[in-house]
CSV table of N, CA and C in Angstrom, one decimal:
chain,number,residue,atom,x,y,z
A,135,UNK,N,20.9,-35.5,12.0
A,135,UNK,CA,20.1,-34.3,11.7
A,135,UNK,C,20.2,-33.3,12.9
A,136,UNK,N,20.3,-32.1,12.6
A,136,UNK,CA,20.5,-31.0,13.6
A,136,UNK,C,19.1,-30.9,14.4
A,137,UNK,N,19.2,-30.8,15.7
A,137,UNK,CA,17.9,-30.8,16.5
A,137,UNK,C,17.1,-29.6,16.4
A,138,UNK,N,17.6,-28.5,15.8
A,138,UNK,CA,16.8,-27.3,15.6
A,138,UNK,C,16.7,-26.9,14.2
A,139,UNK,N,15.6,-26.4,13.8
A,139,UNK,CA,15.4,-25.9,12.4
A,139,UNK,C,14.6,-24.6,12.4
A,140,UNK,N,14.9,-23.7,11.4
A,140,UNK,CA,14.2,-22.5,11.3
A,140,UNK,C,13.6,-22.4,9.9
A,141,UNK,N,12.4,-21.9,9.9
A,141,UNK,CA,11.7,-21.6,8.6
A,141,UNK,C,11.1,-20.2,8.6
A,142,UNK,N,10.9,-19.7,7.4
A,142,UNK,CA,10.3,-18.4,7.3
A,142,UNK,C,9.1,-18.5,6.3
A,143,UNK,N,8.1,-17.6,6.5
A,143,UNK,CA,7.0,-17.5,5.6
A,143,UNK,C,6.7,-16.1,5.3
A,144,UNK,N,6.2,-15.9,4.1
A,144,UNK,CA,5.7,-14.6,3.6
A,144,UNK,C,4.4,-14.8,2.8
A,145,UNK,N,3.5,-14.0,3.0
A,145,UNK,CA,2.2,-14.1,2.3
A,145,UNK,C,1.6,-12.7,2.1
A,146,UNK,N,0.9,-12.5,1.0
A,146,UNK,CA,0.2,-11.3,0.7
A,146,UNK,C,-1.2,-11.7,0.2
A,147,UNK,N,-2.2,-10.8,0.4
A,147,UNK,CA,-3.5,-11.0,-0.1
A,147,UNK,C,-4.1,-9.6,-0.4
A,148,UNK,N,-4.8,-9.5,-1.5
A,148,UNK,CA,-5.6,-8.3,-1.8
A,148,UNK,C,-6.7,-8.1,-0.8
A,149,UNK,N,-7.0,-6.8,-0.6
A,149,UNK,CA,-8.1,-6.5,0.3
A,149,UNK,C,-9.3,-6.1,-0.6
A,150,UNK,N,-10.5,-6.6,-0.3
A,150,UNK,CA,-11.7,-6.3,-1.1
A,150,UNK,C,-12.8,-5.9,-0.2
A,151,UNK,N,-13.5,-4.8,-0.6
A,151,UNK,CA,-14.6,-4.3,0.2
A,151,UNK,C,-15.7,-5.3,0.4
A,152,UNK,N,-16.3,-5.4,1.6
A,152,UNK,CA,-17.4,-6.3,1.9
A,152,UNK,C,-17.0,-7.7,2.2
A,153,UNK,N,-15.8,-8.1,2.2
A,153,UNK,CA,-15.4,-9.4,2.5
A,153,UNK,C,-15.1,-9.5,4.0
A,154,UNK,N,-15.4,-10.6,4.7
A,154,UNK,CA,-15.0,-10.8,6.1
A,154,UNK,C,-13.5,-10.8,6.2
A,155,UNK,N,-13.0,-10.2,7.3
A,155,UNK,CA,-11.6,-10.0,7.5
A,155,UNK,C,-11.1,-10.9,8.6
A,156,UNK,N,-10.7,-12.1,8.2
A,156,UNK,CA,-10.1,-13.1,9.1
A,156,UNK,C,-8.6,-12.9,9.3
A,157,UNK,N,-8.2,-12.8,10.5
A,157,UNK,CA,-6.7,-12.5,10.7
A,157,UNK,C,-6.4,-13.2,12.1
A,158,UNK,N,-5.4,-14.0,12.1
A,158,UNK,CA,-4.9,-14.7,13.3
A,158,UNK,C,-6.0,-15.5,13.9
A,159,UNK,N,-6.9,-16.0,13.0
A,159,UNK,CA,-8.0,-16.9,13.5
A,159,UNK,C,-9.2,-16.3,14.0
A,160,UNK,N,-9.2,-14.9,14.0
A,160,UNK,CA,-10.4,-14.2,14.5
A,160,UNK,C,-10.9,-13.3,13.4
A,161,UNK,N,-12.2,-12.9,13.6
A,161,UNK,CA,-12.9,-12.0,12.7
A,161,UNK,C,-12.6,-10.6,13.2
A,162,UNK,N,-12.0,-9.8,12.3
A,162,UNK,CA,-11.7,-8.4,12.7
A,162,UNK,C,-12.7,-7.5,12.0
A,163,UNK,N,-13.4,-6.6,12.8
A,163,UNK,CA,-14.3,-5.7,12.1
A,163,UNK,C,-13.6,-4.7,11.2
A,164,UNK,N,-14.0,-4.7,10.0
A,164,UNK,CA,-13.4,-3.8,9.0
A,164,UNK,C,-14.3,-3.8,7.7
A,165,UNK,N,-14.2,-2.7,7.0
A,165,UNK,CA,-14.9,-2.6,5.7
A,165,UNK,C,-14.4,-3.5,4.6
A,166,UNK,N,-13.1,-3.9,4.7
A,166,UNK,CA,-12.5,-4.7,3.7
A,166,UNK,C,-12.0,-6.0,4.4
A,167,UNK,N,-11.9,-7.1,3.5
A,167,UNK,CA,-11.3,-8.3,4.0
A,167,UNK,C,-10.4,-8.9,2.9
A,168,UNK,N,-9.6,-9.8,3.3
A,168,UNK,CA,-8.6,-10.4,2.4
A,168,UNK,C,-9.3,-11.3,1.4
A,169,UNK,N,-8.9,-11.3,0.2
A,169,UNK,CA,-9.4,-12.1,-0.9
A,169,UNK,C,-8.5,-13.3,-1.1
A,170,UNK,N,-9.1,-14.5,-1.2
A,170,UNK,CA,-8.3,-15.7,-1.5
A,170,UNK,C,-9.2,-16.9,-1.7
A,171,UNK,N,-8.5,-18.0,-2.0
A,171,UNK,CA,-9.2,-19.3,-2.2
A,171,UNK,C,-9.9,-19.8,-0.9
A,172,UNK,N,-9.1,-19.7,0.2
A,172,UNK,CA,-9.6,-20.0,1.5
A,172,UNK,C,-10.2,-18.8,2.1
A,173,UNK,N,-10.2,-18.7,3.5
A,173,UNK,CA,-10.7,-17.5,4.1
A,173,UNK,C,-9.7,-16.4,4.1
A,174,UNK,N,-8.5,-16.7,3.5
A,174,UNK,CA,-7.4,-15.7,3.2
A,174,UNK,C,-6.8,-15.1,4.5
A,175,UNK,N,-6.7,-15.9,5.6
A,175,UNK,CA,-6.1,-15.5,6.8
A,175,UNK,C,-4.6,-15.5,6.7
A,176,UNK,N,-4.0,-14.3,6.4
A,176,UNK,CA,-2.6,-14.2,6.1
A,176,UNK,C,-1.7,-14.7,7.3
A,177,UNK,N,-2.2,-14.5,8.5
A,177,UNK,CA,-1.4,-14.9,9.7
A,177,UNK,C,-1.3,-16.4,9.7
A,178,UNK,N,-2.4,-17.1,9.6
A,178,UNK,CA,-2.4,-18.6,9.6
A,178,UNK,C,-1.5,-19.1,8.4
A,179,UNK,N,-1.6,-18.4,7.2
A,179,UNK,CA,-0.9,-18.9,6.1
A,179,UNK,C,0.6,-18.7,6.3
A,180,UNK,N,1.1,-17.6,6.8
A,180,UNK,CA,2.5,-17.5,7.0
A,180,UNK,C,3.1,-18.4,8.1
A,181,UNK,N,2.2,-18.7,9.1
A,181,UNK,CA,2.7,-19.6,10.1
A,181,UNK,C,2.8,-21.0,9.4
A,182,UNK,N,1.9,-21.4,8.6
A,182,UNK,CA,2.0,-22.7,7.9
A,182,UNK,C,3.2,-22.7,7.1
A,183,UNK,N,3.5,-21.7,6.3
A,183,UNK,CA,4.7,-21.7,5.4
A,183,UNK,C,6.0,-21.8,6.2
A,184,UNK,N,6.1,-21.0,7.3
A,184,UNK,CA,7.3,-21.0,8.1
A,184,UNK,C,7.5,-22.4,8.8
A,185,UNK,N,6.4,-23.0,9.3
A,185,UNK,CA,6.6,-24.3,9.9
A,185,UNK,C,6.9,-25.4,8.9
A,186,UNK,N,6.2,-25.4,7.7
A,186,UNK,CA,6.5,-26.3,6.7
A,186,UNK,C,7.9,-26.2,6.2
A,187,UNK,N,8.4,-24.9,6.0
A,187,UNK,CA,9.7,-24.7,5.5
A,187,UNK,C,10.8,-25.2,6.5
A,188,UNK,N,10.5,-25.0,7.8
A,188,UNK,CA,11.5,-25.4,8.8
A,188,UNK,C,11.6,-27.0,8.8
A,189,UNK,N,10.5,-27.6,8.5
A,189,UNK,CA,10.5,-29.1,8.4
A,189,UNK,C,10.9,-29.6,7.1
A,190,UNK,N,11.2,-28.7,6.1
A,190,UNK,CA,11.6,-29.1,4.8
A,190,UNK,C,10.4,-29.9,4.1
A,191,UNK,N,9.2,-29.3,4.2
A,191,UNK,CA,8.0,-29.9,3.7
A,191,UNK,C,7.3,-29.0,2.7
A,192,UNK,N,8.1,-28.2,2.0
A,192,UNK,CA,7.6,-27.3,0.9
A,192,UNK,C,6.7,-26.2,1.5
A,193,UNK,N,5.6,-25.9,0.9
A,193,UNK,CA,4.8,-24.8,1.3
A,193,UNK,C,3.3,-25.1,1.4
A,194,UNK,N,2.5,-24.1,1.8
A,194,UNK,CA,1.1,-24.3,2.0
A,194,UNK,C,0.4,-24.6,0.7
A,195,UNK,N,0.8,-24.0,-0.4
A,195,UNK,CA,0.2,-24.3,-1.7
A,195,UNK,C,0.4,-25.7,-2.2
A,196,UNK,N,1.5,-26.3,-1.8
A,196,UNK,CA,1.9,-27.6,-2.2
A,196,UNK,C,0.9,-28.6,-1.6
A,197,UNK,N,0.6,-28.4,-0.3
A,197,UNK,CA,-0.3,-29.3,0.5
A,197,UNK,C,-1.8,-29.0,0.3
A,198,UNK,N,-2.1,-27.7,0.1
A,198,UNK,CA,-3.5,-27.3,0.1
A,198,UNK,C,-3.7,-26.4,-1.2
A,199,UNK,N,-3.7,-27.0,-2.3
A,199,UNK,CA,-3.7,-26.2,-3.6
A,199,UNK,C,-5.0,-25.4,-3.8
A,200,UNK,N,-4.8,-24.2,-4.3
A,200,UNK,CA,-5.9,-23.3,-4.6
A,200,UNK,C,-6.7,-23.8,-5.8
A,201,UNK,N,-6.2,-24.9,-6.4
A,201,UNK,CA,-6.9,-25.5,-7.6
A,201,UNK,C,-7.8,-26.6,-7.1
A,202,UNK,N,-7.7,-27.0,-5.8
A,202,UNK,CA,-8.5,-28.1,-5.2
A,202,UNK,C,-9.7,-27.5,-4.6
A,203,UNK,N,-10.9,-27.9,-5.1
A,203,UNK,CA,-12.2,-27.4,-4.6
A,203,UNK,C,-12.4,-27.7,-3.1
A,204,UNK,N,-11.8,-28.7,-2.6
A,204,UNK,CA,-12.0,-29.0,-1.1
A,204,UNK,C,-11.5,-27.9,-0.2
A,205,UNK,N,-10.6,-27.1,-0.7
A,205,UNK,CA,-10.1,-26.0,0.2
A,205,UNK,C,-10.7,-24.7,-0.1
A,206,UNK,N,-11.7,-24.6,-1.0
A,206,UNK,CA,-12.4,-23.4,-1.3
A,206,UNK,C,-13.2,-22.9,-0.1
A,207,UNK,N,-12.8,-21.7,0.4
A,207,UNK,CA,-13.5,-21.1,1.5
A,207,UNK,C,-13.1,-21.7,2.9
A,208,UNK,N,-12.1,-22.6,2.9
A,208,UNK,CA,-11.8,-23.3,4.2
A,208,UNK,C,-11.3,-22.3,5.2
A,209,UNK,N,-11.6,-22.6,6.4
A,209,UNK,CA,-11.1,-21.9,7.6
A,209,UNK,C,-9.6,-22.2,7.7
A,210,UNK,N,-8.8,-21.1,7.6
A,210,UNK,CA,-7.4,-21.3,7.6
A,210,UNK,C,-6.8,-21.9,8.9
A,211,UNK,N,-7.6,-21.9,10.0
A,211,UNK,CA,-7.2,-22.5,11.2
A,211,UNK,C,-7.2,-24.0,11.0
A,212,UNK,N,-8.0,-24.6,10.2
A,212,UNK,CA,-8.0,-26.0,9.8
A,212,UNK,C,-6.7,-26.3,9.1
A,213,UNK,N,-6.2,-25.5,8.2
A,213,UNK,CA,-5.0,-25.7,7.5
A,213,UNK,C,-3.8,-25.7,8.5
A,214,UNK,N,-3.8,-24.7,9.4
A,214,UNK,CA,-2.8,-24.6,10.4
A,214,UNK,C,-2.7,-25.8,11.3
A,215,UNK,N,-3.9,-26.3,11.7
A,215,UNK,CA,-3.9,-27.5,12.6
A,215,UNK,C,-3.4,-28.7,11.8
A,216,UNK,N,-3.7,-28.8,10.5
A,216,UNK,CA,-3.2,-29.9,9.7
A,216,UNK,C,-1.6,-29.9,9.6
A,217,UNK,N,-1.1,-28.6,9.4
A,217,UNK,CA,0.3,-28.5,9.3
A,217,UNK,C,1.0,-28.9,10.6
A,218,UNK,N,0.4,-28.5,11.7
A,218,UNK,CA,1.0,-28.9,13.0
A,218,UNK,C,1.0,-30.5,13.1
A,219,UNK,N,-0.1,-31.1,12.7
A,219,UNK,CA,-0.1,-32.6,12.7
A,219,UNK,C,1.0,-33.1,11.8
A,220,UNK,N,1.2,-32.6,10.7
A,220,UNK,CA,2.2,-33.0,9.7
A,220,UNK,C,3.6,-32.9,10.3
A,221,UNK,N,3.9,-31.8,10.9
A,221,UNK,CA,5.3,-31.7,11.4
A,221,UNK,C,5.5,-32.5,12.6
A,222,UNK,N,4.5,-32.7,13.4
A,222,UNK,CA,4.6,-33.5,14.6
A,222,UNK,C,4.7,-35.0,14.2
A,223,UNK,N,4.1,-35.4,13.1
A,223,UNK,CA,4.3,-36.8,12.6
A,223,UNK,C,5.7,-37.0,12.3
A,224,UNK,N,6.4,-36.0,11.8
A,224,UNK,CA,7.9,-36.1,11.5
A,224,UNK,C,8.8,-36.0,12.7
A,225,UNK,N,8.1,-35.9,13.9
A,225,UNK,CA,8.9,-35.9,15.2
A,225,UNK,C,9.2,-34.5,15.7
A,226,UNK,N,8.8,-33.4,15.0
A,226,UNK,CA,9.1,-32.1,15.4
A,226,UNK,C,8.1,-31.5,16.4
A,227,UNK,N,8.6,-30.6,17.2
A,227,UNK,CA,7.8,-29.7,18.1
A,227,UNK,C,8.2,-28.3,17.8
A,228,UNK,N,7.3,-27.4,18.1
A,228,UNK,CA,7.5,-26.0,17.9
A,228,UNK,C,8.1,-25.3,19.1
A,229,UNK,N,9.2,-24.6,18.8
A,229,UNK,CA,9.9,-23.8,19.8
A,229,UNK,C,9.1,-22.5,20.0
A,230,UNK,N,9.0,-21.7,18.9
A,230,UNK,CA,8.3,-20.5,18.9
A,230,UNK,C,8.0,-20.0,17.4
A,231,UNK,N,7.1,-19.1,17.3
A,231,UNK,CA,6.8,-18.5,16.0
A,231,UNK,C,6.8,-17.0,16.3
A,232,UNK,N,7.2,-16.2,15.3
A,232,UNK,CA,7.2,-14.7,15.4
A,232,UNK,C,6.6,-14.2,14.1
A,233,UNK,N,5.4,-13.6,14.2
A,233,UNK,CA,4.7,-13.1,13.0
A,233,UNK,C,4.7,-11.6,13.0
A,234,UNK,N,4.9,-11.0,11.8
A,234,UNK,CA,4.8,-9.5,11.6
A,234,UNK,C,3.7,-9.3,10.6
A,235,UNK,N,2.7,-8.6,10.9
A,235,UNK,CA,1.6,-8.2,10.0
A,235,UNK,C,1.9,-6.8,9.5
A,236,UNK,N,1.8,-6.6,8.2
A,236,UNK,CA,2.0,-5.3,7.6
A,236,UNK,C,0.6,-4.9,7.0
A,237,UNK,N,0.0,-3.9,7.6
A,237,UNK,CA,-1.3,-3.4,7.2
A,237,UNK,C,-1.5,-2.0,7.6
A,238,UNK,N,-2.0,-1.2,6.7
A,238,UNK,CA,-2.2,0.2,7.0
A,238,UNK,C,-3.4,0.5,8.0
A,239,UNK,N,-4.5,-0.1,7.7
A,239,UNK,CA,-5.7,0.0,8.5
A,239,UNK,C,-6.5,-1.3,8.4
A,240,UNK,N,-7.2,-1.7,9.5
A,240,UNK,CA,-7.3,-1.1,10.8
A,240,UNK,C,-6.1,-1.3,11.7
A,241,UNK,N,-6.1,-0.6,12.8
A,241,UNK,CA,-5.1,-0.9,13.8
A,241,UNK,C,-5.3,-2.2,14.5
A,242,UNK,N,-4.3,-3.0,14.6
A,242,UNK,CA,-4.4,-4.4,15.0
A,242,UNK,C,-4.0,-4.6,16.5
A,243,UNK,N,-3.3,-3.7,17.1
A,243,UNK,CA,-2.8,-4.0,18.5
A,243,UNK,C,-3.9,-4.4,19.5
A,244,UNK,N,-5.1,-3.8,19.4
A,244,UNK,CA,-6.1,-4.3,20.3
A,244,UNK,C,-6.6,-5.7,20.1
A,245,UNK,N,-6.3,-6.3,18.9
A,245,UNK,CA,-6.8,-7.6,18.6
A,245,UNK,C,-5.7,-8.7,18.8
A,246,UNK,N,-4.5,-8.3,19.0
A,246,UNK,CA,-3.4,-9.3,19.1
A,246,UNK,C,-3.5,-10.3,20.3
A,247,UNK,N,-3.9,-9.9,21.5
A,247,UNK,CA,-4.1,-10.9,22.5
A,247,UNK,C,-5.1,-12.0,22.2
A,248,UNK,N,-6.2,-11.6,21.5
A,248,UNK,CA,-7.2,-12.6,21.1
A,248,UNK,C,-6.7,-13.5,20.0
A,249,UNK,N,-5.9,-12.9,19.1
A,249,UNK,CA,-5.3,-13.8,18.1
A,249,UNK,C,-4.4,-14.8,18.7
A,250,UNK,N,-3.5,-14.4,19.6
A,250,UNK,CA,-2.6,-15.3,20.3
A,250,UNK,C,-3.4,-16.4,21.0
A,251,UNK,N,-4.4,-16.1,21.7
A,251,UNK,CA,-5.2,-17.1,22.4
A,251,UNK,C,-5.8,-18.1,21.5
A,252,UNK,N,-6.4,-17.6,20.4
A,252,UNK,CA,-7.0,-18.4,19.4
A,252,UNK,C,-5.9,-19.4,18.7
A,253,UNK,N,-4.8,-18.8,18.3
A,253,UNK,CA,-3.8,-19.6,17.6
A,253,UNK,C,-3.1,-20.6,18.6
A,254,UNK,N,-3.0,-20.2,19.9
A,254,UNK,CA,-2.5,-21.2,20.9
A,254,UNK,C,-3.5,-22.4,21.0
A,255,UNK,N,-4.8,-22.1,21.0
A,255,UNK,CA,-5.7,-23.2,21.1
A,255,UNK,C,-5.7,-24.1,19.9
A,256,UNK,N,-5.5,-23.5,18.7
A,256,UNK,CA,-5.5,-24.3,17.4
A,256,UNK,C,-4.2,-25.2,17.4
A,257,UNK,N,-3.1,-24.6,17.8
A,257,UNK,CA,-1.8,-25.3,17.6
A,257,UNK,C,-1.3,-26.0,18.8
A,258,UNK,N,-1.8,-25.8,19.9
A,258,UNK,CA,-1.3,-26.3,21.2
A,258,UNK,C,0.1,-25.8,21.4
A,259,UNK,N,0.4,-24.6,21.0
A,259,UNK,CA,1.7,-23.9,21.3
A,259,UNK,C,1.3,-22.9,22.4
A,260,UNK,N,2.1,-22.8,23.5
A,260,UNK,CA,1.8,-21.9,24.5
A,260,UNK,C,1.8,-20.4,24.0
A,261,UNK,N,0.9,-19.6,24.5
A,261,UNK,CA,0.8,-18.2,24.0
A,261,UNK,C,2.1,-17.5,24.1
A,262,UNK,N,2.9,-17.8,25.2
A,262,UNK,CA,4.1,-17.1,25.3
A,262,UNK,C,5.1,-17.4,24.2
A,263,UNK,N,4.9,-18.5,23.4
A,263,UNK,CA,5.7,-18.9,22.3
A,263,UNK,C,5.2,-18.4,21.0
A,264,UNK,N,4.1,-17.6,21.0
A,264,UNK,CA,3.5,-17.0,19.8
A,264,UNK,C,3.7,-15.5,19.9
A,265,UNK,N,4.5,-14.9,19.0
A,265,UNK,CA,4.7,-13.5,19.0
A,265,UNK,C,3.9,-13.0,17.7
A,266,UNK,N,3.1,-12.0,17.9
A,266,UNK,CA,2.5,-11.3,16.8
A,266,UNK,C,2.7,-9.8,17.0
A,267,UNK,N,3.2,-9.2,15.9
A,267,UNK,CA,3.4,-7.8,15.9
A,267,UNK,C,2.7,-7.2,14.6
A,268,UNK,N,2.3,-5.9,14.7
A,268,UNK,CA,1.7,-5.2,13.6
A,268,UNK,C,2.5,-4.0,13.3
A,269,UNK,N,2.6,-3.7,12.0
A,269,UNK,CA,3.2,-2.4,11.6
A,269,UNK,C,2.5,-1.9,10.3
A,270,UNK,N,2.8,-0.7,9.9
A,270,UNK,CA,2.2,-0.2,8.7
A,270,UNK,C,3.4,-0.2,7.7
A,271,UNK,N,3.1,0.3,6.5
A,271,UNK,CA,4.2,0.5,5.5
A,271,UNK,C,4.4,2.0,5.2
A,272,UNK,N,4.0,2.8,6.2
A,272,UNK,CA,4.1,4.2,6.1
A,272,UNK,C,3.5,4.8,4.9
A,273,UNK,N,2.4,4.2,4.5
A,273,UNK,CA,1.6,4.7,3.3
A,273,UNK,C,2.3,4.4,2.0
A,274,UNK,N,3.3,3.5,2.0
A,274,UNK,CA,4.0,3.2,0.7
A,274,UNK,C,3.5,1.9,0.2
A,275,UNK,N,3.5,1.8,-1.2
A,275,UNK,CA,3.2,0.5,-1.8
A,275,UNK,C,1.7,0.1,-1.7
A,276,UNK,N,1.4,-1.2,-2.1
A,276,UNK,CA,0.1,-1.7,-2.1
A,276,UNK,C,-0.5,-1.7,-0.7
A,277,UNK,N,0.3,-1.9,0.4
A,277,UNK,CA,-0.2,-1.9,1.7
A,277,UNK,C,-0.6,-0.5,2.1
A,278,UNK,N,0.3,0.4,1.8
A,278,UNK,CA,0.1,1.8,2.1
A,278,UNK,C,-1.2,2.4,1.4
A,279,UNK,N,-1.4,1.9,0.2
A,279,UNK,CA,-2.6,2.4,-0.5
A,279,UNK,C,-3.9,1.6,0.0
A,280,UNK,N,-3.7,0.7,0.9
A,280,UNK,CA,-4.8,-0.1,1.5
A,280,UNK,C,-5.4,-1.1,0.5
A,281,UNK,N,-4.6,-1.5,-0.5
A,281,UNK,CA,-5.0,-2.5,-1.5
A,281,UNK,C,-4.8,-3.9,-1.0
A,282,UNK,N,-3.9,-4.1,0.0
A,282,UNK,CA,-3.6,-5.4,0.4
A,282,UNK,C,-2.9,-5.5,1.8
A,283,UNK,N,-2.7,-6.7,2.2
A,283,UNK,CA,-2.1,-7.0,3.5
A,283,UNK,C,-0.9,-8.0,3.2
A,284,UNK,N,0.1,-7.8,4.0
A,284,UNK,CA,1.3,-8.7,3.9
A,284,UNK,C,1.6,-9.2,5.3
A,285,UNK,N,2.3,-10.4,5.4
A,285,UNK,CA,2.7,-10.9,6.7
A,285,UNK,C,4.0,-11.7,6.5
A,286,UNK,N,4.8,-11.7,7.5
A,286,UNK,CA,6.1,-12.4,7.6
A,286,UNK,C,6.0,-13.3,8.8
A,287,UNK,N,6.7,-14.5,8.8
A,287,UNK,CA,6.8,-15.3,10.0
A,287,UNK,C,8.1,-16.1,10.0
A,288,UNK,N,8.6,-16.2,11.2
A,288,UNK,CA,9.8,-17.0,11.4
A,288,UNK,C,9.4,-18.0,12.5
A,289,UNK,N,9.7,-19.3,12.2
A,289,UNK,CA,9.4,-20.4,13.2
A,289,UNK,C,10.6,-21.2,13.5
A,290,UNK,N,10.7,-21.6,14.8
A,290,UNK,CA,11.8,-22.5,15.2
A,290,UNK,C,11.1,-23.8,15.6
A,291,UNK,N,11.6,-24.9,15.1
A,291,UNK,CA,11.1,-26.2,15.5
A,291,UNK,C,12.3,-27.0,15.9
A,292,UNK,N,12.0,-28.0,16.7
A,292,UNK,CA,13.1,-28.9,17.2
A,292,UNK,C,12.6,-30.3,17.3
A,293,UNK,N,13.6,-31.2,17.4
A,293,UNK,CA,13.4,-32.6,17.6
A,293,UNK,C,13.5,-33.0,19.0
A,294,UNK,N,12.5,-33.2,19.8
A,294,UNK,CA,12.6,-33.5,21.2
A,294,UNK,C,13.4,-34.8,21.4
A,295,UNK,N,13.4,-35.7,20.4
A,295,UNK,CA,14.1,-37.0,20.6
A,295,UNK,C,15.6,-36.7,20.6
A,296,UNK,N,16.1,-35.6,19.9
A,296,UNK,CA,17.5,-35.3,19.9
A,296,UNK,C,17.9,-34.2,20.9
A,297,UNK,N,16.9,-33.4,21.3
A,297,UNK,CA,17.2,-32.3,22.2
A,297,UNK,C,16.0,-32.2,23.1
A,298,UNK,N,15.9,-33.0,24.1
A,298,UNK,CA,14.8,-33.0,25.1
A,298,UNK,C,14.8,-31.7,25.9
A,299,UNK,N,13.6,-31.0,25.9
A,299,UNK,CA,13.4,-29.8,26.6
A,299,UNK,C,12.4,-30.0,27.6
A,300,UNK,N,12.6,-29.6,28.9
A,300,UNK,CA,11.6,-29.7,29.9
A,300,UNK,C,10.8,-28.4,29.9
A,301,UNK,N,9.7,-28.4,29.2
A,301,UNK,CA,8.8,-27.2,29.2
A,301,UNK,C,7.4,-27.5,29.1
A,302,UNK,N,6.5,-26.6,28.8
A,302,UNK,CA,5.1,-26.8,28.8
A,302,UNK,C,4.6,-27.4,27.5
A,303,UNK,N,5.5,-27.7,26.5
A,303,UNK,CA,5.1,-28.3,25.3
A,303,UNK,C,4.7,-29.7,25.5
């Protein structure tokens, strides 16, 4: 088995007025929040999908079905922590994750440091190995019309048993 693996994740959620807006594990003040079976934290969801994909373990919906009532309203940080446990049980460790959030409003740059701190605590991945970027869709499509949010993530995982790295992991 090759000691390095890469996975990618993509997720979208509708935005709905009056819902809490959880993003990157933190509550963002906004008039609209993401709609979903769980708390609809698109950042946690894409990180789950990228990590699961890299480990060849399918996707978040396979492990945490939106048909299963136990996951109704669940804090997505719990799902992310479970995914980290799953990939670590297979012997993998995370090299880094790179997330891009696509959202017209609100502006997210002021919230990114807090997201990174929160996600680092949940995953035990050093903050310097968690990249989060935000962009708009230049008012195009469902994101531009402020009907939804999208996010992409790429994750690198590795097998320390085959490629020992001396770092803070």
